Short mmCIF file of C-alpha atoms in Angstrom, two decimals:
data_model
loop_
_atom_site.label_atom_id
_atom_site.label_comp_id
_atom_site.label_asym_id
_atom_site.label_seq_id
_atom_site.Cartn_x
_atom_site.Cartn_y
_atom_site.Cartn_z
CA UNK Y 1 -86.28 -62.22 54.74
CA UNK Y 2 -82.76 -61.46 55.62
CA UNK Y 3 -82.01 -64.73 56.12
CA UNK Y 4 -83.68 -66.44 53.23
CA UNK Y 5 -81.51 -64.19 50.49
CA UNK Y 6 -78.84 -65.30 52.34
CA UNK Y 7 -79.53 -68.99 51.89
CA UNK Y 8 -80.34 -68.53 48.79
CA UNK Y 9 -77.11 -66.59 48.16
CA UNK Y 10 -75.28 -69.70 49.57
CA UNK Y 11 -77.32 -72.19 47.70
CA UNK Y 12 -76.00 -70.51 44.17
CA UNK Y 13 -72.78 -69.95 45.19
CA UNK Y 14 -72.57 -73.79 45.79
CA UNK Y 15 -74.37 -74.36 42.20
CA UNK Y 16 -71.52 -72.37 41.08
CA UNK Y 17 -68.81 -74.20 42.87
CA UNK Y 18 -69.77 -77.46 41.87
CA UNK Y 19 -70.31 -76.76 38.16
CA UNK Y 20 -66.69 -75.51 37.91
CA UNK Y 21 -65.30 -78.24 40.20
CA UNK Y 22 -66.71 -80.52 37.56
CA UNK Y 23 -64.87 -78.92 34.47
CA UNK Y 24 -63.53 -80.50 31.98
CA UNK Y 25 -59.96 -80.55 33.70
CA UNK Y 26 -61.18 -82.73 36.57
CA UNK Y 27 -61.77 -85.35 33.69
CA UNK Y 28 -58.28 -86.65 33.33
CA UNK Y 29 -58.42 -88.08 37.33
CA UNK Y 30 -59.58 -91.98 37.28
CA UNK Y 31 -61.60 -91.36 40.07
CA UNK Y 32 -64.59 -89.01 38.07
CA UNK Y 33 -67.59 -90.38 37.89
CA UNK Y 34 -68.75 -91.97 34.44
CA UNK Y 35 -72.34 -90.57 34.59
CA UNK Y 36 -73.15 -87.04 35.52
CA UNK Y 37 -76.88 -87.58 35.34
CA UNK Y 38 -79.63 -88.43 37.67
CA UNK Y 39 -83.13 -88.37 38.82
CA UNK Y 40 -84.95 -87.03 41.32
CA UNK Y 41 -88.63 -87.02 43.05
CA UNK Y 42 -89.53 -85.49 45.36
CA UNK Y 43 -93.10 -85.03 47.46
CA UNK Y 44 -94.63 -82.07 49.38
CA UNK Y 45 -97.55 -83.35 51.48
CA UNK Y 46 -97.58 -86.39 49.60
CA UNK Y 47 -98.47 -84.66 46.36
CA UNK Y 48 -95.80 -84.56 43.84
CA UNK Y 49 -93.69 -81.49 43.58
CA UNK Y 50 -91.11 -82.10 41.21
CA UNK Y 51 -90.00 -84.55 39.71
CA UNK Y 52 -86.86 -84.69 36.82
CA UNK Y 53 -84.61 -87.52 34.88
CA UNK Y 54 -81.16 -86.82 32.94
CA UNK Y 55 -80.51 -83.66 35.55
CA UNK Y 56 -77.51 -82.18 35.51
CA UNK Y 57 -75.25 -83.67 38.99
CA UNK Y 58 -72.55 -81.80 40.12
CA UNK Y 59 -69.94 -83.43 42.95
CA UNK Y 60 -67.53 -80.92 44.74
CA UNK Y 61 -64.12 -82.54 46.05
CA UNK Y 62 -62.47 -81.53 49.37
CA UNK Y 63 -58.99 -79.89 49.55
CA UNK Y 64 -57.16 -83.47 49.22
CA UNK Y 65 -59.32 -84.07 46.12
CA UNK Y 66 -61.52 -86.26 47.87
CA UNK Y 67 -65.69 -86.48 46.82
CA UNK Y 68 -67.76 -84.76 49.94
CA UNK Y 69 -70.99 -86.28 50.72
CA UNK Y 70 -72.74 -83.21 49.65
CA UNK Y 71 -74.04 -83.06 45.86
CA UNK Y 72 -76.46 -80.61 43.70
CA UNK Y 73 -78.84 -81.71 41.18
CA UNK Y 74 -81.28 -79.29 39.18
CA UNK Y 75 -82.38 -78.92 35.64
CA UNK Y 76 -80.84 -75.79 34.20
CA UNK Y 77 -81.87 -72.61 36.28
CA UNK Y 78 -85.54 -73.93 36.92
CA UNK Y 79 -84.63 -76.59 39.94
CA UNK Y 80 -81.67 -76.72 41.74
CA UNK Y 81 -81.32 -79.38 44.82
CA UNK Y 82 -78.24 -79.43 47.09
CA UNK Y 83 -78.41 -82.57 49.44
CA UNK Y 84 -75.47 -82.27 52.12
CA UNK Y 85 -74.48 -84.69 54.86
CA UNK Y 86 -75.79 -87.70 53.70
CA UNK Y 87 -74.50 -91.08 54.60
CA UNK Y 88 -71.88 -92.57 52.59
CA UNK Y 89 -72.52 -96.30 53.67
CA UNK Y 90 -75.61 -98.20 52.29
CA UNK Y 91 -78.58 -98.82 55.00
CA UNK Y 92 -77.25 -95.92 56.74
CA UNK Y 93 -79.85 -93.25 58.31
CA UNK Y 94 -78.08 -89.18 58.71
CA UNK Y 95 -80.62 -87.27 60.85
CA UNK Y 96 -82.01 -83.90 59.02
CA UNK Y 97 -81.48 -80.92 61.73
CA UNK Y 98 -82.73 -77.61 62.31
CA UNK Y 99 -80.05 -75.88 59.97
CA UNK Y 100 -79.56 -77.90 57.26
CA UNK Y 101 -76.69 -80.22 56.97
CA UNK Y 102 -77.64 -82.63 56.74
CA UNK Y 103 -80.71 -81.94 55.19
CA UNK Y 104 -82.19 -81.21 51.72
CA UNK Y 105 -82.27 -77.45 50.01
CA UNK Y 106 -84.68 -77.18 46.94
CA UNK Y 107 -84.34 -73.83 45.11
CA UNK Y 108 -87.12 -72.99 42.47
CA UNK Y 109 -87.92 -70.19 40.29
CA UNK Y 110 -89.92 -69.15 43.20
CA UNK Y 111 -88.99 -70.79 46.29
CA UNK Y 112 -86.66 -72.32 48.61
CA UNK Y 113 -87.37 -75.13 50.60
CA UNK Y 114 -85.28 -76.05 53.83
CA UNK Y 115 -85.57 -78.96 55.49
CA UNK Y 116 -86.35 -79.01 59.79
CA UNK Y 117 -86.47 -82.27 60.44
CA UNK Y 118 -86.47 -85.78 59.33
CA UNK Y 119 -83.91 -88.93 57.68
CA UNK Y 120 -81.43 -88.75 54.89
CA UNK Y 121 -80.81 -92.76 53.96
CA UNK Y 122 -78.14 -94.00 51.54
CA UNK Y 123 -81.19 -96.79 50.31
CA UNK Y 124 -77.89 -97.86 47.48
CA UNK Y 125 -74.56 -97.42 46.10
CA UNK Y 126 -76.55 -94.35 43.69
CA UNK Y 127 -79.55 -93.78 45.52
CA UNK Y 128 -80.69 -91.16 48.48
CA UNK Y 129 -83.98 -91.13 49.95
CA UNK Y 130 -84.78 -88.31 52.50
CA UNK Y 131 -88.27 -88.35 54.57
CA UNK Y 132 -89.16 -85.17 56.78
CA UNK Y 133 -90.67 -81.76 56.93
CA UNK Y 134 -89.17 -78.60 55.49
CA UNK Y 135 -90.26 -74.90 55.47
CA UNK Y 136 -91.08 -72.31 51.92
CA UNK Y 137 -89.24 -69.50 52.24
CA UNK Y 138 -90.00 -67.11 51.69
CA UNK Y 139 -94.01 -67.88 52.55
CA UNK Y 140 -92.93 -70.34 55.91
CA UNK Y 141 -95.36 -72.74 54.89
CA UNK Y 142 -94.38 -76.04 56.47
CA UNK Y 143 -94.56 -79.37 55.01
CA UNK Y 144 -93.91 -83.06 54.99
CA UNK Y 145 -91.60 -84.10 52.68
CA UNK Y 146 -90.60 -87.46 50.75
CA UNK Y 147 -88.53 -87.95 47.95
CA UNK Y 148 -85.17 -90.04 46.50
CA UNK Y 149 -82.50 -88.59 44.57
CA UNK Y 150 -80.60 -90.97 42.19
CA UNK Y 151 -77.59 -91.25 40.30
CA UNK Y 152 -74.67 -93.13 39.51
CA UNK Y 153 -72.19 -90.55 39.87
CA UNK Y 154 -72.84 -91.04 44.31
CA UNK Y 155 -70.70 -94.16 43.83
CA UNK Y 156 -67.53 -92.16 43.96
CA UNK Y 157 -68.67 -90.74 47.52
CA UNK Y 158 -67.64 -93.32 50.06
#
């Protein structure tokens, strides 16, 4: 249980981090992104968990002011999805590993869900598609998971 607050602890304090990396004073820099939007669906044993257009993206920049390959996407305080060490070239695969990065952290108003195991793929310039299994915390159910997350604003991450 330890272990799980603490992810979850983590997981919001990147939420956090993001949103004020992308304040309003970042928008006088040519390279922020246009759209700050996106989509996302994603399957749990090939049923569909969630699924949500026009969510709120946030990007976090490295020390140089660089874009990181590691975004969050949620909708408000109901879904929050941090997707970390995914490729930055289109066609490439990132392999999902034991402690998540690269790998794909859902939070819910219940939940988290960690990935194991599995692919990240850069499928286009705004999309990522991930394929794997991941564990509930803190219930650790296991399941197979499938799912894309999509926006425009990944075409500042190269």
């Amino acid at each position: 249980m330890k272990k799980s607050m603490t992810l979850i602890a983590i997981l919001v304090s990147i939420f956090s981090l993001t949103l004020t990396s992308c304040s309003s004073d970042d928008d006088n820099t040519n390279s922020s992104p246009e759209v700050e939007t996106g989509s996302y669906k994603i399957y749990l044993d090939g049923a569909l968990f969630l699924e949500g257009t026009n969510a709120q993206v946030g990007l976090i920049k490295d020390n140089q002011g660089n874009y990181v390959n590691t975004v969050t996407i949620g909708t408000g305080t109901e879904v929050v999805i941090v997707l970390s060490g995914f490729p930055t070239t289109i066609g490439e695969i990132s392999t999902m590993v034991y402690d998540g990065d690269p790998g794909v952290n859902i939070l819910t108003e219940q939940n988290l869900y960690d990935t194991r195991s599995g692919t990240l793929t850069r499928t286009s310039a705004s999309k990522i598609s991930f394929d794997g299994t991941c564990t509930d915390w803190p219930n650790l159910q296991s399941y197979s998971i499938t799912g894309y997350i999509e926006s425009e604003a990944w075409k500042v991450i190269n």
